Amino acid sequence: MAINHGIYTREVSTGILSPVEADAGLPVVVGTAPVFMTEDAQNVNKPKLIYNYAEAVENFGYSSDWENFTLCEFIYSQFALYNIGPCVLINVLDPSSKTTTVALKDYSISNKKINLGSGVVISKGLTFESGKNYKSGTDYVLNYNSDGEAIVNILNSGAMASLNTVKIGFSRCIGSSITKNEIIGGVDSGTGQYKGLELVNKIFPLFRLVPGLLLAPGWSKNSEVAAIMAAKMNNINGLFSGLAICDIDSDACSKYSDCVSWKNNNNFVDARQIICWPKLKLDDKIFNFSTQLAGLINTTDYSNDNVPYESPSNKNLNIDGCVNDDGDEINLGIETANYLNSNGIMTALNWVGGWRAWGNRMAVYPDNSDVKDMFIPVRRMFDFIRNNFILTFWQKLDAPVTPRLIRTIVNSYNVYLNGLAAREFLLGGRIEFQEGENPTTDLLNGILKFHIYITPPVPAEEISGTFEFDTSYLSTLFGGDTNE
């Protein structure tokens, strides 16, 4: 037997694990983008993690034609108005199959320029009438302006310099030709490629980030799309959970009194849905409510160290009005706004402090009045802590079931929950390993069940004061105590 003469050391694992932060509100946005404007024109059904406006434009292009290119609305709102990232963008528009040829027609030249509008695929070039062999770089230069419109710049030294009109043909990509089926997506049986909303399950494997919010601007008003969005966020990778932000159809609901019956008839009542009405306006730009709500939620979370315990309600939106699909102005009073809130619909109110988001309730309300399901911040805190628990203790899966393992989990998570409570992100929380919830048959199968109790603060939705005339103070009229 060898003699170990000397001093030796060893290490044991730390009894307290540092928590892994779940991503409270990472937006995942599915829609259409003018990717033909980029070097990677085939950026189709490929999730991209984006941190800023420049990166978004580089990967997806940008056009002010938000009806055809719905991701551009989100890019503008999230990065230009709310200046917050990151987000994951998914474009489903394939320019190779959604491009049409625009026949030759006359275009007027003004100040040596011709505006061909949005959606023009510059890489495919221009065509001219027979016999006119105008050349790019010699007679004209074709590029995009900041709104994503194709501009033909006439060169003074070229053959087009003296023209007032010219016949031009080109290729245009039409984003509005996309259908709900391409937004919903699925798995290609031939290639195994994930598409559309199905790509939600690819976000964590790709980026190690948990989707927190799911959006489909312009499409979430469709009942089938909205239902699938909610289903995806209820079971991300079979483990995680988050919320879908959906819009009520502002065409079908041109006034507030239409919204409740529309919500119920279209089954917008899921515990994973936040639903909004109407559309929002800033100068000449019209937004789907869901688009700006994501930015507002993210900025609210950011102010609280990425802990989603505070409601976005009564926080300023970047708008100067509300409209329906016809562009008619909508101005709700407190009574009508509260009527929508009482039916699980978020809206906007211009009351005290400018235009603000107004509403704390999930779409499932009033059918479900469980506090963990009906309040937006409480629902989000439950998701946040559930996702956190999974991420933190994944490293302990398949470890030997010993008292030390159980103590490590219990002690670590109690420290984490106590920290949240100390900062008042929770009113209190604890984790227990209860004998009654862990029968011998489960333990023999390697199944451990922990019970986590948490109490997120509910939003102060109603504050009331009782005022009473106190006659005792009339005594001051007769020389009573006046504190002179």
GROMACS .gro file of N, CA and C in nm, residues 24 212-213 230 233-234 239-244 270-274 307-312 360-365 368 370-387 426 454-459:
model
  165
   24ALA      N    1  -3.706   3.759  -1.973
   24ALA     CA    2  -3.842   3.795  -1.935
   24ALA      C    3  -3.930   3.825  -2.056
  212GLY      N    4  -4.001   3.518  -2.490
  212GLY     CA    5  -4.091   3.571  -2.387
  212GLY      C    6  -4.222   3.621  -2.443
  213LEU      N    7  -4.215   3.684  -2.562
  213LEU     CA    8  -4.332   3.741  -2.628
  213LEU      C    9  -4.332   3.696  -2.773
  230ALA      N   10  -5.074   3.125  -2.928
  230ALA     CA   11  -5.093   3.094  -2.786
  230ALA      C   12  -5.046   2.953  -2.754
  233MET      N   13  -4.666   2.935  -2.732
  233MET     CA   14  -4.608   2.997  -2.612
  233MET      C   15  -4.646   2.923  -2.484
  234ASN      N   16  -4.740   2.831  -2.495
  234ASN     CA   17  -4.776   2.750  -2.379
  234ASN      C   18  -4.680   2.634  -2.358
  239LEU      N   19  -4.096   2.267  -2.256
  239LEU     CA   20  -4.050   2.306  -2.122
  239LEU      C   21  -4.094   2.446  -2.081
  240PHE      N   22  -4.064   2.543  -2.167
  240PHE     CA   23  -4.078   2.684  -2.130
  240PHE      C   24  -4.217   2.739  -2.165
  241SER      N   25  -4.242   2.862  -2.118
  241SER     CA   26  -4.370   2.926  -2.148
  241SER      C   27  -4.352   3.077  -2.159
  242GLY      N   28  -4.441   3.140  -2.235
  242GLY     CA   29  -4.439   3.285  -2.255
  242GLY      C   30  -4.576   3.329  -2.301
  243LEU      N   31  -4.584   3.451  -2.357
  243LEU     CA   32  -4.713   3.508  -2.395
  243LEU      C   33  -4.716   3.549  -2.542
  244ALA      N   34  -4.835   3.542  -2.600
  244ALA     CA   35  -4.860   3.592  -2.735
  244ALA      C   36  -4.935   3.724  -2.725
  270ASP      N   37  -5.759   3.299  -2.462
  270ASP     CA   38  -5.658   3.206  -2.412
  270ASP      C   39  -5.579   3.267  -2.296
  271ALA      N   40  -5.538   3.181  -2.203
  271ALA     CA   41  -5.459   3.226  -2.088
  271ALA      C   42  -5.319   3.271  -2.129
  272ARG      N   43  -5.279   3.247  -2.253
  272ARG     CA   44  -5.147   3.288  -2.302
  272ARG      C   45  -5.154   3.412  -2.391
  273GLN      N   46  -5.270   3.474  -2.402
  273GLN     CA   47  -5.287   3.587  -2.493
  273GLN      C   48  -5.307   3.719  -2.418
  274ILE      N   49  -5.235   3.822  -2.464
  274ILE     CA   50  -5.271   3.960  -2.435
  274ILE      C   51  -5.334   4.013  -2.562
  307VAL      N   52  -3.685   4.197  -1.463
  307VAL     CA   53  -3.781   4.117  -1.386
  307VAL      C   54  -3.921   4.171  -1.419
  308PRO      N   55  -4.011   4.087  -1.473
  308PRO     CA   56  -4.138   4.136  -1.529
  308PRO      C   57  -4.250   4.153  -1.428
  309TYR      N   58  -4.219   4.214  -1.312
  309TYR     CA   59  -4.320   4.219  -1.206
  309TYR      C   60  -4.412   4.339  -1.219
  310GLU      N   61  -4.383   4.432  -1.311
  310GLU     CA   62  -4.460   4.555  -1.323
  310GLU      C   63  -4.543   4.553  -1.451
  311SER      N   64  -4.667   4.599  -1.440
  311SER     CA   65  -4.757   4.602  -1.555
  311SER      C   66  -4.719   4.713  -1.652
  312PRO      N   67  -4.739   4.691  -1.784
  312PRO     CA   68  -4.717   4.798  -1.881
  312PRO      C   69  -4.830   4.901  -1.880
  360ASN      N   70  -5.468   4.576  -1.741
  360ASN     CA   71  -5.380   4.480  -1.672
  360ASN      C   72  -5.421   4.335  -1.693
  361ARG      N   73  -5.530   4.312  -1.766
  361ARG     CA   74  -5.589   4.179  -1.767
  361ARG      C   75  -5.553   4.101  -1.893
  362MET      N   76  -5.533   3.971  -1.874
  362MET     CA   77  -5.510   3.879  -1.984
  362MET      C   78  -5.641   3.854  -2.058
  363ALA      N   79  -5.630   3.799  -2.180
  363ALA     CA   80  -5.748   3.773  -2.261
  363ALA      C   81  -5.843   3.673  -2.196
  364VAL      N   82  -5.789   3.587  -2.110
  364VAL     CA   83  -5.871   3.484  -2.045
  364VAL      C   84  -5.973   3.544  -1.949
  365TYR      N   85  -5.952   3.667  -1.905
  365TYR     CA   86  -6.045   3.734  -1.813
  365TYR      C   87  -6.165   3.785  -1.892
  368ASN      N   88  -6.177   3.344  -1.657
  368ASN     CA   89  -6.088   3.286  -1.558
  368ASN      C   90  -6.039   3.399  -1.468
  370ASP      N   91  -5.860   3.344  -1.179
  370ASP     CA   92  -5.747   3.302  -1.097
  370ASP      C   93  -5.640   3.411  -1.106
  371VAL      N   94  -5.592   3.458  -0.993
  371VAL     CA   95  -5.501   3.572  -0.991
  371VAL      C   96  -5.374   3.547  -1.073
  372LYS      N   97  -5.327   3.423  -1.078
  372LYS     CA   98  -5.205   3.394  -1.154
  372LYS      C   99  -5.229   3.397  -1.305
  373ASP      N  100  -5.355   3.386  -1.346
  373ASP     CA  101  -5.388   3.383  -1.488
  373ASP      C  102  -5.445   3.514  -1.541
  374MET      N  103  -5.508   3.594  -1.456
  374MET     CA  104  -5.583   3.708  -1.509
  374MET      C  105  -5.501   3.836  -1.518
  375PHE      N  106  -5.396   3.851  -1.436
  375PHE     CA  107  -5.316   3.974  -1.437
  375PHE      C  108  -5.190   3.954  -1.522
  376ILE      N  109  -5.163   4.047  -1.611
  376ILE     CA  110  -5.047   4.036  -1.700
  376ILE      C  111  -4.916   4.021  -1.622
  377PRO      N  112  -4.884   4.109  -1.526
  377PRO     CA  113  -4.754   4.095  -1.458
  377PRO      C  114  -4.745   3.970  -1.371
  378VAL      N  115  -4.854   3.924  -1.313
  378VAL     CA  116  -4.851   3.803  -1.231
  378VAL      C  117  -4.829   3.682  -1.320
  379ARG      N  118  -4.900   3.677  -1.433
  379ARG     CA  119  -4.880   3.567  -1.528
  379ARG      C  120  -4.735   3.564  -1.576
  380ARG      N  121  -4.680   3.680  -1.606
  380ARG     CA  122  -4.543   3.687  -1.655
  380ARG      C  123  -4.442   3.647  -1.547
  381MET      N  124  -4.468   3.683  -1.423
  381MET     CA  125  -4.378   3.643  -1.315
  381MET      C  126  -4.379   3.492  -1.295
  382PHE      N  127  -4.496   3.429  -1.305
  382PHE     CA  128  -4.501   3.284  -1.295
  382PHE      C  129  -4.419   3.220  -1.406
  383ASP      N  130  -4.435   3.270  -1.529
  383ASP     CA  131  -4.357   3.216  -1.641
  383ASP      C  132  -4.208   3.239  -1.620
  384PHE      N  133  -4.174   3.358  -1.576
  384PHE     CA  134  -4.035   3.396  -1.555
  384PHE      C  135  -3.967   3.303  -1.454
  385ILE      N  136  -4.034   3.278  -1.343
  385ILE     CA  137  -3.974   3.195  -1.237
  385ILE      C  138  -3.975   3.047  -1.276
  386ARG      N  139  -4.079   3.004  -1.346
  386ARG     CA  140  -4.081   2.865  -1.395
  386ARG      C  141  -3.964   2.842  -1.491
  387ASN      N  142  -3.948   2.933  -1.587
  387ASN     CA  143  -3.838   2.918  -1.683
  387ASN      C  144  -3.703   2.923  -1.612
  426LEU      N  145  -4.113   4.011  -0.549
  426LEU     CA  146  -4.211   3.920  -0.492
  426LEU      C  147  -4.247   3.969  -0.352
  454ILE      N  148  -4.498   3.119  -0.457
  454ILE     CA  149  -4.458   3.257  -0.486
  454ILE      C  150  -4.580   3.348  -0.482
  455THR      N  151  -4.556   3.472  -0.445
  455THR     CA  152  -4.662   3.572  -0.442
  455THR      C  153  -4.612   3.699  -0.511
  456PRO      N  154  -4.628   3.708  -0.643
  456PRO     CA  155  -4.595   3.834  -0.710
  456PRO      C  156  -4.696   3.942  -0.670
  457PRO      N  157  -4.655   4.068  -0.665
  457PRO     CA  158  -4.750   4.175  -0.634
  457PRO      C  159  -4.849   4.195  -0.749
  458VAL      N  160  -4.975   4.211  -0.716
  458VAL     CA  161  -5.075   4.241  -0.818
  458VAL      C  162  -5.073   4.392  -0.846
  459PRO      N  163  -5.115   4.435  -0.963
  459PRO     CA  164  -5.117   4.579  -0.991
  459PRO      C  165  -5.226   4.650  -0.911
   0.00000   0.00000   0.00000
